[in-house]
Short mmCIF file of C-alpha atoms in Angstrom, two decimals:
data_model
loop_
_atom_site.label_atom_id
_atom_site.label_comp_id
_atom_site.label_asym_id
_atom_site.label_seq_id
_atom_site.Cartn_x
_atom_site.Cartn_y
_atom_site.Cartn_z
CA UNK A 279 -21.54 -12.88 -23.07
CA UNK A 280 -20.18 -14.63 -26.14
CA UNK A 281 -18.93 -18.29 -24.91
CA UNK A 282 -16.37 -18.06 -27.50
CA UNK A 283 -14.37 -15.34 -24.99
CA UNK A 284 -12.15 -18.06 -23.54
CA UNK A 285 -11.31 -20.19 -26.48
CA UNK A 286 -8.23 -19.44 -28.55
CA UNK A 287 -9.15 -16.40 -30.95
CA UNK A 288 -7.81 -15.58 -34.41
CA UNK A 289 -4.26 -14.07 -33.77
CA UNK A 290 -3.79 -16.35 -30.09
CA UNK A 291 -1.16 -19.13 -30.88
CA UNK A 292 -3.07 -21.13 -28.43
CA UNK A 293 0.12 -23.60 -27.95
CA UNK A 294 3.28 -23.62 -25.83
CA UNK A 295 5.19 -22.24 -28.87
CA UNK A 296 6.78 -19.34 -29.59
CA UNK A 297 9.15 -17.11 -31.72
CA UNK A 298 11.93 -15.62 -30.52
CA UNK A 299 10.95 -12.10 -31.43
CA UNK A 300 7.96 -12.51 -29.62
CA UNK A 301 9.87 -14.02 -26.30
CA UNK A 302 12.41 -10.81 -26.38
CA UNK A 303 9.03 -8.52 -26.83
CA UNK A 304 8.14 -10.12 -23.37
CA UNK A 305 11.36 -9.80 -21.53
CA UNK A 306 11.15 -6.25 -22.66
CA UNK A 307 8.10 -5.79 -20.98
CA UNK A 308 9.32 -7.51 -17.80
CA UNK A 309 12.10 -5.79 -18.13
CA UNK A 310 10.05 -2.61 -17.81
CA UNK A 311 8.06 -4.03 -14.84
CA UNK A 312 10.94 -4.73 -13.02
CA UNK A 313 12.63 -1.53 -13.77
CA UNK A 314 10.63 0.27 -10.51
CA UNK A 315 12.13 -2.34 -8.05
CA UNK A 316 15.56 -2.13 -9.19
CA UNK A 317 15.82 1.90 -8.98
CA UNK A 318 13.66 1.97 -5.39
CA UNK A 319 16.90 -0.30 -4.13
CA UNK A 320 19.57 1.87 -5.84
CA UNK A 321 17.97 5.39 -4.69
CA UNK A 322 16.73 4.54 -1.07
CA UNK A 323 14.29 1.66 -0.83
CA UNK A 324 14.09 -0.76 2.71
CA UNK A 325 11.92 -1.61 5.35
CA UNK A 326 8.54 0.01 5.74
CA UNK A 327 5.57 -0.51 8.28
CA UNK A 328 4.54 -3.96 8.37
CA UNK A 329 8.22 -5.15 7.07
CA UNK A 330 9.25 -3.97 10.88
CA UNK A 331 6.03 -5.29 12.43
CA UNK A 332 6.91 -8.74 10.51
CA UNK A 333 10.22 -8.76 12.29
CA UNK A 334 9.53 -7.60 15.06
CA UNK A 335 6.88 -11.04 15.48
CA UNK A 336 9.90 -13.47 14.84
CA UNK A 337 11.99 -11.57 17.12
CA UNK A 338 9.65 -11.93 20.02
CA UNK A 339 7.81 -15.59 19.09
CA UNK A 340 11.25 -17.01 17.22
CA UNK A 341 11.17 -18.81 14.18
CA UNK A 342 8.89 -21.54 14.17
CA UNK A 343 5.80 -20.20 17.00
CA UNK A 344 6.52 -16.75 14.45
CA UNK A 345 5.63 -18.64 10.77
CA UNK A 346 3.00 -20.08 12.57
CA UNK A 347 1.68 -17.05 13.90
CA UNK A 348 1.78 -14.97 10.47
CA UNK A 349 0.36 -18.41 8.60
CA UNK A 350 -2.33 -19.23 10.91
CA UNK A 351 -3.29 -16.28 13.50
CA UNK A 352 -1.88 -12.67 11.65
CA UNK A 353 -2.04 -12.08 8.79
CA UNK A 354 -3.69 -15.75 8.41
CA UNK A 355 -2.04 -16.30 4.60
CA UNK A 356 -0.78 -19.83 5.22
CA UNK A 357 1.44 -19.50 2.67
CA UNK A 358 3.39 -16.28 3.29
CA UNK A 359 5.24 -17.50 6.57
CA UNK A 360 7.94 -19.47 4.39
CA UNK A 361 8.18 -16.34 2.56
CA UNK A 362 8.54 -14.07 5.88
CA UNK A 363 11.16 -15.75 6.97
CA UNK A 364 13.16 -15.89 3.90
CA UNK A 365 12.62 -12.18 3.29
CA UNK A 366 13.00 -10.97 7.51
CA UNK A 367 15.23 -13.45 8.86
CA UNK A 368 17.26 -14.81 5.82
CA UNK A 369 18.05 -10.88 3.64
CA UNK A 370 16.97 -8.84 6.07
CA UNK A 371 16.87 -5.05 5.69
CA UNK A 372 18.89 -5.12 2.59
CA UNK A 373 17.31 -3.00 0.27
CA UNK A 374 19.38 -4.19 -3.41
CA UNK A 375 19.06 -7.89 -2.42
CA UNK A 376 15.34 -7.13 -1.61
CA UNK A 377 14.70 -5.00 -5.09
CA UNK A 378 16.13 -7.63 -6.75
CA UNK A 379 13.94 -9.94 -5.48
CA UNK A 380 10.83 -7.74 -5.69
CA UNK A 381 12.04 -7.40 -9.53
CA UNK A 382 12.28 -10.76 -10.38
CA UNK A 383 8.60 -11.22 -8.91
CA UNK A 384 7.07 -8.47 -10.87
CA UNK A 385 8.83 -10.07 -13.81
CA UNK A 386 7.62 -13.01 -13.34
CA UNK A 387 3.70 -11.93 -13.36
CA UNK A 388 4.30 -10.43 -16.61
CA UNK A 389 5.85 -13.79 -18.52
CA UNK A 390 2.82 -15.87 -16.44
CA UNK A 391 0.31 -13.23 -17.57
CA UNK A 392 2.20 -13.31 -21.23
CA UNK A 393 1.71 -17.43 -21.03
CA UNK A 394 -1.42 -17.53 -20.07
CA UNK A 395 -2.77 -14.53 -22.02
CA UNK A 396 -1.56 -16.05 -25.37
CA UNK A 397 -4.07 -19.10 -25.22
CA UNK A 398 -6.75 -16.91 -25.26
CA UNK A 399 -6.29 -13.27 -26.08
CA UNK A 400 -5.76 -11.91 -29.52
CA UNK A 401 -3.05 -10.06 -30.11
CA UNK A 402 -3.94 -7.57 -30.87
CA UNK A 403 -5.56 -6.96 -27.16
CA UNK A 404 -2.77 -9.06 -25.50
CA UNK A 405 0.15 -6.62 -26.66
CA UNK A 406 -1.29 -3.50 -25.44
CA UNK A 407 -2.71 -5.18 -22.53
CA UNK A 408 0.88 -6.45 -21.00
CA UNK A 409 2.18 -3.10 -21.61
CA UNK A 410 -0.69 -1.43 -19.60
CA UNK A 411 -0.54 -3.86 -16.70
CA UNK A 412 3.30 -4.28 -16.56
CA UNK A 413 3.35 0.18 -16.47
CA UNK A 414 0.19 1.46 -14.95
CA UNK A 415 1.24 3.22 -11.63
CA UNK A 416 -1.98 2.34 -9.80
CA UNK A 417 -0.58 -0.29 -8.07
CA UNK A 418 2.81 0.81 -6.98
CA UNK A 419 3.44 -0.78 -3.61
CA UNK A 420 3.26 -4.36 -5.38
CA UNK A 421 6.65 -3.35 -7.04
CA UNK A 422 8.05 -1.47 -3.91
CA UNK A 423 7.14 -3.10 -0.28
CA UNK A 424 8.93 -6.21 0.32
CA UNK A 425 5.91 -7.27 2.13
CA UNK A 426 3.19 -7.64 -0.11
CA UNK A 427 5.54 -9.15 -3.17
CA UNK A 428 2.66 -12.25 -2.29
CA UNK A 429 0.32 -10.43 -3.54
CA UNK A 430 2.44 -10.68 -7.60
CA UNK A 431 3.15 -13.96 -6.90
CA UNK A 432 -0.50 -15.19 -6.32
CA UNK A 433 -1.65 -13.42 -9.17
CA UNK A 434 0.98 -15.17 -11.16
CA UNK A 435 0.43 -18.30 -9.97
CA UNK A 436 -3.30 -17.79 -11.03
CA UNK A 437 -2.10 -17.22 -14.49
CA UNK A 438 -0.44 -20.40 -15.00
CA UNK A 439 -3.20 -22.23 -13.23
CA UNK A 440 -5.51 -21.29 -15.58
CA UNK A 441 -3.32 -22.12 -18.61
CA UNK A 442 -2.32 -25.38 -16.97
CA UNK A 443 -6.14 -26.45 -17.13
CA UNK A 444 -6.15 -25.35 -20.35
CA UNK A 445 -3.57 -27.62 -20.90
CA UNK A 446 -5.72 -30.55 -19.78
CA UNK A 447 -3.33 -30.42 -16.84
CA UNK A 448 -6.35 -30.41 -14.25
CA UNK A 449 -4.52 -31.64 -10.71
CA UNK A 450 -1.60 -28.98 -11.78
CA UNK A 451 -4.14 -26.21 -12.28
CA UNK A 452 -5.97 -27.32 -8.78
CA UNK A 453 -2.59 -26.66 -6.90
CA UNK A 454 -1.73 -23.49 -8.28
CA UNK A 455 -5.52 -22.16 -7.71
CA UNK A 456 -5.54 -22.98 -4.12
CA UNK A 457 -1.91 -22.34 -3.55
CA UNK A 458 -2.83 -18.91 -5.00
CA UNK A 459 -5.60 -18.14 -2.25
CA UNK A 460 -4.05 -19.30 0.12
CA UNK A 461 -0.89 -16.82 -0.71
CA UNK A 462 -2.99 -13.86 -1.07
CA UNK A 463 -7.07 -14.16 -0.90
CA UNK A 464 -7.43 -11.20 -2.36
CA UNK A 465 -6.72 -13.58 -5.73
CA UNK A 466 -10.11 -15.56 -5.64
CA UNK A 467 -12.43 -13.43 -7.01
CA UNK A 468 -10.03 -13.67 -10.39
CA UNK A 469 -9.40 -17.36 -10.16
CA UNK A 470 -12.93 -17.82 -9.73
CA UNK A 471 -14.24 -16.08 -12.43
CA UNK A 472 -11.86 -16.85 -15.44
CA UNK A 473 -11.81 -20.64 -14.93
CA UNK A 474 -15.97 -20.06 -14.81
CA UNK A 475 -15.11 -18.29 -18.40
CA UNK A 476 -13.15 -21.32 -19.52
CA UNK A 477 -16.07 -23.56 -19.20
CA UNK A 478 -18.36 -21.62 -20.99
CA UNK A 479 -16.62 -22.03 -23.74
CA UNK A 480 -17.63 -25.65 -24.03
CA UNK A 481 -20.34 -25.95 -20.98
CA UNK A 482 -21.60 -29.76 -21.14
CA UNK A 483 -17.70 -31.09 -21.82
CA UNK A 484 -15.72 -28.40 -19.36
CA UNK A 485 -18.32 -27.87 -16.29
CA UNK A 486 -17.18 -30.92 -14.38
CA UNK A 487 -13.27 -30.28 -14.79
CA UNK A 488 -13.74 -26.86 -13.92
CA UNK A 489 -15.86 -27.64 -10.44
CA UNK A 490 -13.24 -30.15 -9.26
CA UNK A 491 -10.33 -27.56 -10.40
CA UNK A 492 -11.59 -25.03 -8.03
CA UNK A 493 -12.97 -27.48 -5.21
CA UNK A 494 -9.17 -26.70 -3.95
CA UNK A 495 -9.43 -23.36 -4.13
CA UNK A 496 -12.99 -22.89 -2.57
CA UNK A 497 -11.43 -24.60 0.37
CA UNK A 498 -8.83 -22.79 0.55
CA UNK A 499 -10.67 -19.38 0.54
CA UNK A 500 -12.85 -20.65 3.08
CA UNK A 501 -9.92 -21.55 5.09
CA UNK A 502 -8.89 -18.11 4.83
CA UNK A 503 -11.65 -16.81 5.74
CA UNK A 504 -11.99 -18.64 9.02
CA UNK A 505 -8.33 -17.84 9.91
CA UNK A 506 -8.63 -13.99 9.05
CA UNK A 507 -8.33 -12.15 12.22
CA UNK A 508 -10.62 -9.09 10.49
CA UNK A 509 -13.19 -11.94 10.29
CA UNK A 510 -13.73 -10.70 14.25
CA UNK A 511 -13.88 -7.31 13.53
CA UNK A 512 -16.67 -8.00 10.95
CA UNK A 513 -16.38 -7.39 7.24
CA UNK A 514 -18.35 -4.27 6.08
CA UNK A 515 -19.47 -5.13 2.68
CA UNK A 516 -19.00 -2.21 0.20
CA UNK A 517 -18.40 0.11 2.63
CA UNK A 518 -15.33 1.38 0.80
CA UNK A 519 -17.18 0.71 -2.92
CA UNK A 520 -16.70 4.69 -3.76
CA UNK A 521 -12.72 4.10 -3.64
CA UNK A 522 -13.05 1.32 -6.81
CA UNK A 523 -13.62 4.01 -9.65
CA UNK A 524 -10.55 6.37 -8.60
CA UNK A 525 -8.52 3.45 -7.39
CA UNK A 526 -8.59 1.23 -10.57
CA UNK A 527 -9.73 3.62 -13.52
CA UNK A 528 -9.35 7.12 -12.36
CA UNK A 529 -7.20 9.82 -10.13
CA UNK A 530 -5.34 6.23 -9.30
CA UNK A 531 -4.81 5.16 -12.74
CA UNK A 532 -3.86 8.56 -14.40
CA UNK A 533 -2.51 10.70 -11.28
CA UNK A 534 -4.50 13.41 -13.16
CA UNK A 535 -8.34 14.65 -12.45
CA UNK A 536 -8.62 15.94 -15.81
CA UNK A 537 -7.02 13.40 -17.83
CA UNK A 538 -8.91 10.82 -15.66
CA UNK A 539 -12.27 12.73 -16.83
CA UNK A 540 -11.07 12.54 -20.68
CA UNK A 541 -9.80 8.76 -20.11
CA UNK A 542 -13.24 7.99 -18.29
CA UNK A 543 -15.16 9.35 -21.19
CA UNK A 544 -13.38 7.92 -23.82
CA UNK A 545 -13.43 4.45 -21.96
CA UNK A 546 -17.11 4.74 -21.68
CA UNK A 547 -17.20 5.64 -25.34
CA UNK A 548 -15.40 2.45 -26.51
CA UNK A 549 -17.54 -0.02 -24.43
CA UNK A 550 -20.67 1.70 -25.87
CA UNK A 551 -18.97 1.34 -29.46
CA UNK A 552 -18.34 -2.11 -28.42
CA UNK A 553 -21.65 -3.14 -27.38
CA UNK A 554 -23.05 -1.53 -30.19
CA UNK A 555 -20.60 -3.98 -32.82
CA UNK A 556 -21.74 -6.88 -30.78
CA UNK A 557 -25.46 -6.27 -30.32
CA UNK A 558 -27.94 -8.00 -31.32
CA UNK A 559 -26.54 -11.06 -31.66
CA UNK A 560 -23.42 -10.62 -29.28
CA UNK A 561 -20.65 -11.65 -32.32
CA UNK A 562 -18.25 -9.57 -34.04
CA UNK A 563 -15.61 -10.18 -36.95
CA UNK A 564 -13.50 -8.00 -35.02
CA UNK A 565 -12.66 -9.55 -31.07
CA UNK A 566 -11.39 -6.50 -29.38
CA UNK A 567 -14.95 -4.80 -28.66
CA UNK A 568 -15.75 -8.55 -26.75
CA UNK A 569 -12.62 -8.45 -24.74
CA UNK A 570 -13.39 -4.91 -23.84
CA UNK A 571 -16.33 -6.23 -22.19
CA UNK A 572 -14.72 -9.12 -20.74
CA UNK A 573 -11.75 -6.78 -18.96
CA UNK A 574 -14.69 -4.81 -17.39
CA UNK A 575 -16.12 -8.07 -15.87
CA UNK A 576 -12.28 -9.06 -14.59
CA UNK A 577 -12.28 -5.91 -12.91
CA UNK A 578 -15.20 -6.08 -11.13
CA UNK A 579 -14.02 -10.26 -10.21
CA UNK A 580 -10.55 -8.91 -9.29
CA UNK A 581 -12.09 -6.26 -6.58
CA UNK A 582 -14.81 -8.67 -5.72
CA UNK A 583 -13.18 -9.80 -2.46
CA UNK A 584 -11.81 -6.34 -1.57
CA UNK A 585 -15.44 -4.93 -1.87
CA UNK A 586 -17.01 -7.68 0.19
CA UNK A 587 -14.52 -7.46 2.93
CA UNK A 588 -15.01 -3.56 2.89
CA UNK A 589 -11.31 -2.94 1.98
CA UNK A 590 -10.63 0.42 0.47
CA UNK A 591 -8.93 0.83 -3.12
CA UNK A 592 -6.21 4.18 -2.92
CA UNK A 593 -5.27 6.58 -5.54
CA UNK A 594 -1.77 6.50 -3.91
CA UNK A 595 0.21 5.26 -1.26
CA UNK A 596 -0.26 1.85 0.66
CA UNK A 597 -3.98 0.52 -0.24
CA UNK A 598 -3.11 0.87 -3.92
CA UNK A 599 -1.82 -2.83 -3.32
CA UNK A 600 -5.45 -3.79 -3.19
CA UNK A 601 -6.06 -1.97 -6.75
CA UNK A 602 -3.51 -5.08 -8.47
CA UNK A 603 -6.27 -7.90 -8.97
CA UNK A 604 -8.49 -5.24 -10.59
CA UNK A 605 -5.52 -4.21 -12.86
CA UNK A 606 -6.05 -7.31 -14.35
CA UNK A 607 -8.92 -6.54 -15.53
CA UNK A 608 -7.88 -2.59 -16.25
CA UNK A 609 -5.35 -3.71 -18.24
CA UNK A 610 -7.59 -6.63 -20.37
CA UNK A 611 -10.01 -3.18 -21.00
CA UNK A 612 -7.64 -0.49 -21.83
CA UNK A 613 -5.80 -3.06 -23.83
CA UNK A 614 -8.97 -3.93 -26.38
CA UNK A 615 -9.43 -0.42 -26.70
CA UNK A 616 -6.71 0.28 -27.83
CA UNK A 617 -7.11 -2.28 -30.14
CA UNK A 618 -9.89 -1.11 -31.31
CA UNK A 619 -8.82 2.44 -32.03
CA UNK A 620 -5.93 1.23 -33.53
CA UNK A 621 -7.87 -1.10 -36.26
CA UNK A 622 -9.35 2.01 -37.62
CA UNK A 623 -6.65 4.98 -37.03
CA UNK A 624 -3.29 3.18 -36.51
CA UNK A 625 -1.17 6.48 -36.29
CA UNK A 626 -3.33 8.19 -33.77
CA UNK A 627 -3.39 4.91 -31.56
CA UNK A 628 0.11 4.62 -31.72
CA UNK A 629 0.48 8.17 -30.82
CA UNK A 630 -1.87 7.79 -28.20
CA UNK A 631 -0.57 4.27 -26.80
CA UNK A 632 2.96 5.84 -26.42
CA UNK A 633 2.05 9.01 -24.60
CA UNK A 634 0.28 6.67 -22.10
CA UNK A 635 3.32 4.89 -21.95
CA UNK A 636 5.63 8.26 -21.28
CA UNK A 637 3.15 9.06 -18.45
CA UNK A 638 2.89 6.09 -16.81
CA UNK A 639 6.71 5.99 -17.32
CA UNK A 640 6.69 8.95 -15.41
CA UNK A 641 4.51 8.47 -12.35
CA UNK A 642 6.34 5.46 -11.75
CA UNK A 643 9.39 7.43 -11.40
CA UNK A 644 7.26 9.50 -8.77
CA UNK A 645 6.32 6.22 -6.76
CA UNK A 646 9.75 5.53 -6.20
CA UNK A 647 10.90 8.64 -4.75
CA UNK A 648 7.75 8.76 -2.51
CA UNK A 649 8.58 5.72 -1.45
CA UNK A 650 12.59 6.48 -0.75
CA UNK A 651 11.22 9.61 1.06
CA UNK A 652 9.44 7.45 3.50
CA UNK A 653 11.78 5.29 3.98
CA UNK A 654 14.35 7.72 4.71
CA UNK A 655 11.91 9.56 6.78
CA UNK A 656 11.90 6.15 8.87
CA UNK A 657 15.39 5.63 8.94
CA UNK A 658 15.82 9.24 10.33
CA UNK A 659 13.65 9.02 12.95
CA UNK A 660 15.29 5.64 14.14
CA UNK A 661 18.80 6.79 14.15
CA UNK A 662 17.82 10.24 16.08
CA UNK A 663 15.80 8.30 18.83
CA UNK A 664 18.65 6.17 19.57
CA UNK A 665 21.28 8.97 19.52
CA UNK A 666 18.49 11.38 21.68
CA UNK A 667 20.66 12.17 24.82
CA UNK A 668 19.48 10.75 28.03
CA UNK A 669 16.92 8.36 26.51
CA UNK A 670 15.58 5.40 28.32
CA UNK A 671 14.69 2.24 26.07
CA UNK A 672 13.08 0.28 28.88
CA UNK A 673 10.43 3.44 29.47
CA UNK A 674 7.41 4.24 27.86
CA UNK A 675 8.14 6.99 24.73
CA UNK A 676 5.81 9.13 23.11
CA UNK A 677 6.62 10.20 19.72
CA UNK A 678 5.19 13.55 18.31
CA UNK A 679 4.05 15.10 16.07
CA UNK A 680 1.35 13.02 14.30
CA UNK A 681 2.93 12.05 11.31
CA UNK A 682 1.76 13.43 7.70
CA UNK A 683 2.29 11.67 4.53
CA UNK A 684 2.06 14.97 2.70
CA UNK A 685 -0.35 13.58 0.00
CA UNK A 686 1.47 10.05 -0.54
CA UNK A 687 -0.39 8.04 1.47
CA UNK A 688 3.20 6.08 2.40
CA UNK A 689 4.25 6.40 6.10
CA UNK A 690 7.26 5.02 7.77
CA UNK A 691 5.27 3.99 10.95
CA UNK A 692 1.50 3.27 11.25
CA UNK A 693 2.07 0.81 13.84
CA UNK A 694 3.84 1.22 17.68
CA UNK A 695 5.36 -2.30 16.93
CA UNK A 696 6.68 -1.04 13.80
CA UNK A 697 8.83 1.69 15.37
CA UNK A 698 9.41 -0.51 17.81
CA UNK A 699 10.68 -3.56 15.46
CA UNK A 700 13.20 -0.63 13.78
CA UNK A 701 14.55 0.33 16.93
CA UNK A 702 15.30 -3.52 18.28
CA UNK A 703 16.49 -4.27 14.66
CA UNK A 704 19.03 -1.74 14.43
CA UNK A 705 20.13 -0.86 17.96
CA UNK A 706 18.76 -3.30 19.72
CA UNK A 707 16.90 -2.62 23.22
CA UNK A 708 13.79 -3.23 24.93
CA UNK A 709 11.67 0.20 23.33
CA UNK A 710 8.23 -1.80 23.46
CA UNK A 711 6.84 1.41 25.58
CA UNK A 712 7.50 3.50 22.57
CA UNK A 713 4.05 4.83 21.08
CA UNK A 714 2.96 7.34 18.31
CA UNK A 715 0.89 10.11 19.05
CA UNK A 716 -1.66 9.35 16.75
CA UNK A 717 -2.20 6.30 18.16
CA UNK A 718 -2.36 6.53 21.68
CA UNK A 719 -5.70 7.09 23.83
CA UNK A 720 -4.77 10.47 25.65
CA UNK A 721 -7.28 9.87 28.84
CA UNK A 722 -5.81 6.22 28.94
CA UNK A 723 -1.86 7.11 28.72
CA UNK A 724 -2.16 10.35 31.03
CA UNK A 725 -3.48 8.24 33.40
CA UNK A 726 -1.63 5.11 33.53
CA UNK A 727 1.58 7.46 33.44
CA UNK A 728 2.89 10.15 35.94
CA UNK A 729 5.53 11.02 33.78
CA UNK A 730 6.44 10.29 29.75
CA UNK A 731 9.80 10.55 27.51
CA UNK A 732 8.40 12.67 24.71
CA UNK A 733 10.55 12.51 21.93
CA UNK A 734 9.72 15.01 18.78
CA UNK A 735 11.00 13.55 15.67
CA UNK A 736 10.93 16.82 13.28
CA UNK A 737 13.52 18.68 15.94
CA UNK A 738 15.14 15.31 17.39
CA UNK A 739 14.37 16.53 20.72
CA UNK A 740 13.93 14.19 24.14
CA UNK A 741 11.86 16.02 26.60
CA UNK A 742 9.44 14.76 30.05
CA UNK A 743 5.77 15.42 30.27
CA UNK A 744 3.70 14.88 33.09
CA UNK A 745 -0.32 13.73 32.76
CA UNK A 746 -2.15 17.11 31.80
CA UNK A 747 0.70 17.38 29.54
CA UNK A 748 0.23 14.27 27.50
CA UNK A 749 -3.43 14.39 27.13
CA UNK A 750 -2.74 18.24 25.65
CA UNK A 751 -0.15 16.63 23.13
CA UNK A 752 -2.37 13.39 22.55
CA UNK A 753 -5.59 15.77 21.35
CA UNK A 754 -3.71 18.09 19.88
CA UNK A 755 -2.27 15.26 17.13
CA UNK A 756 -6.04 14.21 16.94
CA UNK A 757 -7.16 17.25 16.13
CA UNK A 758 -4.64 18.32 13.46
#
């Protein structure tokens, strides 16, 4: 690939300058990224699974044993425990003050991806590419669940790492690169591979200041590494790899199988057209068709990690938080393209570009009130356990029936502890024997128990089963 790619094209200001127009053009876009959060809070955002679980480990371990717990044993991010406790113990299940916050975050990636982005990119890519990445809907949860608003922040923080080294602001850049992994791992693979793009630009003179730049932040992905608690479970590499197409440029990007077939095509259309402009000598008067081929390569180094670890990408619901390093990359692609089209048919790109915009406008609107739904689903089910007559918090509860997401992929509980967490946080209570159905082992609970609370959350009905009883409920849920 052209070692040009990372050095300051025609149309990239390339400074720490800029015009006013062009600062407002940002805010509008952050604006627009932010917009998601804000509404979720006003309409019926708030704790989810995981947000409870999170809780639920500082109520039991208290504030100190419980940051180190979520920095160094689950989920073994060092630096998401100051962040926990801000978020769980500080705000609490306050879903404005939360959207707020999650707004300003998701603001904030744009202006560090605007900052960065403007060193390099033309602008003719950069534009189109903020407006992608700021709207697509593929990665959702990173503007709605309190608890992965790391995951925003990292990638932000990689941003201005990288423009901070190109700033000749090495020991800066170092900080922000490690401080980034260690936030959210998921981040290396990015990190990684656009500093390594940065030095080719000018091998002999940038290899060394790029190696001791990311000495930091191979540590600190080692570290993570070493602290994950899946690390026991061992990593299956690419055993979720057929989730990365529909995750990051299909059904997930477009919420559509057929316009995900057109988009595929004519995204496989432009990088052809692309390589054809840049072959044989790999330069082109015209730097869209490069970048094209460098936001395919960010893709692949955003989802790098996820694919080693075996993570799964998700069309909707709560994996599409692992689709947001990709988008990166997504965004860097669909962004030249559009560039591209729009050098040699300006009217039908611009039609084009804002009926993307209208769509993604609207499936955002759609990942909010999936989101609310769940929520409220969660909220329901809280306040009709507590009120179920005759219930007994210190005794175990099973909860039926199996939950269904209907399609989202959002659920209020995945977890026992999560239930559990709600029920503490807002009636307080023992209710640690409290237990989904599609969690439990039948042959293991009917046995342990001679008789169980069975509470059904669709008719708020308390009932008592004995052991034959529960093991009929238990397969039932895992058959269903």
């Amino acid at each position: 690939m052209d070692a040009e790619v990372m050095a300051s094209p025609a149309g990239a200001t390339g400074d720490t300058e800029s015009s006013r127009p062009e600062r407002w053009w940002v805010a509008a876009i952050a604006v627009a990224a932010a917009l998601p959060s804000l509404v979720a809070g006003l309409v019926g955002g708030g704790f989810l699974t995981d947000d409870w679980g999170v809780w639920l480990v500082f109520d039991r371990l208290g504030v100190l044993d419980g940051m180190w717990h979520l920095a160094f044993e689950q989920p073994a991010r060092p630096l998401v425990a100051p962040y926990y406790a801000f978020i769980y113990l500080v705000v609490g299940d306050a879903p404005v003050v939360q959207s707020l916050i999650m707004a300003a975050v998701n603001a904030s990636v744009v202006v560090a991806a605007w900052s960065c982005g403007r060193r390099f990119l033309p602008r003719t890519v950069m534009w189109p590419a903020l407006v992608v990445f700021a709207l697509a809907a593929n990665h959702a949860m990173t503007r709605l669940w309190f608890i992965v608003a790391t995951y925003p922040m990292a990638i932000a923080l990689v941003f201005l790492g990288v423009r901070d080294l190109d700033r000749r602001h090495a020991v800066r850049a170092s900080i922000l690169l490690a401080a980034a992994t260690l936030l959210y791992e998921g981040s290396v693979g990015l990190a990684l591979t656009l500093v390594g793009l940065w030095a080719l630009v000018d091998l002999s003179q940038r290899i060394v200041a790029a190696g001791l730049v990311l000495l930091p932040t191979i540590a600190a992905a080692v570290l993570a590494f070493l602290l994950s608690p899946k690390r026991e479970l061992g990593p299956k590499p690419f055993n979720n790899v057929r989730t990365l197409y529909p995750g990051t440029l299909g059904v997930g990007l477009w919420d559509s199988a057929l316009i995900a077939r057109i988009g595929t095509l004519a995204i496989l259309a432009g990088l052809l057209i692309a390589l054809v402009q840049l072959l044989p000598s790999w330069r082109s008067e015209h730097p869209e068709g490069r970048w094209a081929l460098v936001g395919l390569v960010l893709l692949f180094a955003g989802a790098g990690p996820f694919l080693l670890s075996g993570a799964p990408f998700a069309t909707t619901g709560l994996f599409d938080r692992n689709n947001l390093a990709p988008a990166v990359g997504t965004a860097v692609l669909l962004g030249a393209l559009w560039g591209m089209l729009h050098r040699v048919a300006a009217v039908p790109a611009q039609v084009l570009g804002l009926s993307v915009v209208l769509w993604f406008c609207v499936l955002q609107a759609e990942d909010v009130a999936n989101y609310a739904d769940a929520v409220g689903r969660g909220d329901a089910i809280v306040e009709s356990l507590a009120a179920a007559p005759g219930v007994d918090d210190t005794e175990p509860i099973l909860v039926v029936p199996a939950q269904e997401s209907a399609g989202t992929g959002l659920a209020d509980f995945v977890y026992d502890g999560d239930l559990t967490g709600a029920m503490r946080y807002r009636h307080g209570g023992d209710w640690s024997g409290v237990r989904l159905v599609e969690n439990v082992e039948c042959v293991e609970l009917a046995a342990q128990l001679d008789e169980v609370q069975v509470f059904d959350w669709t008719s708020s009905t308390l009932t008592r089963a004995e052991g034959d009883e529960v093991r009929s409920l238990c397969e039932l849920a895992s058959s269903s």
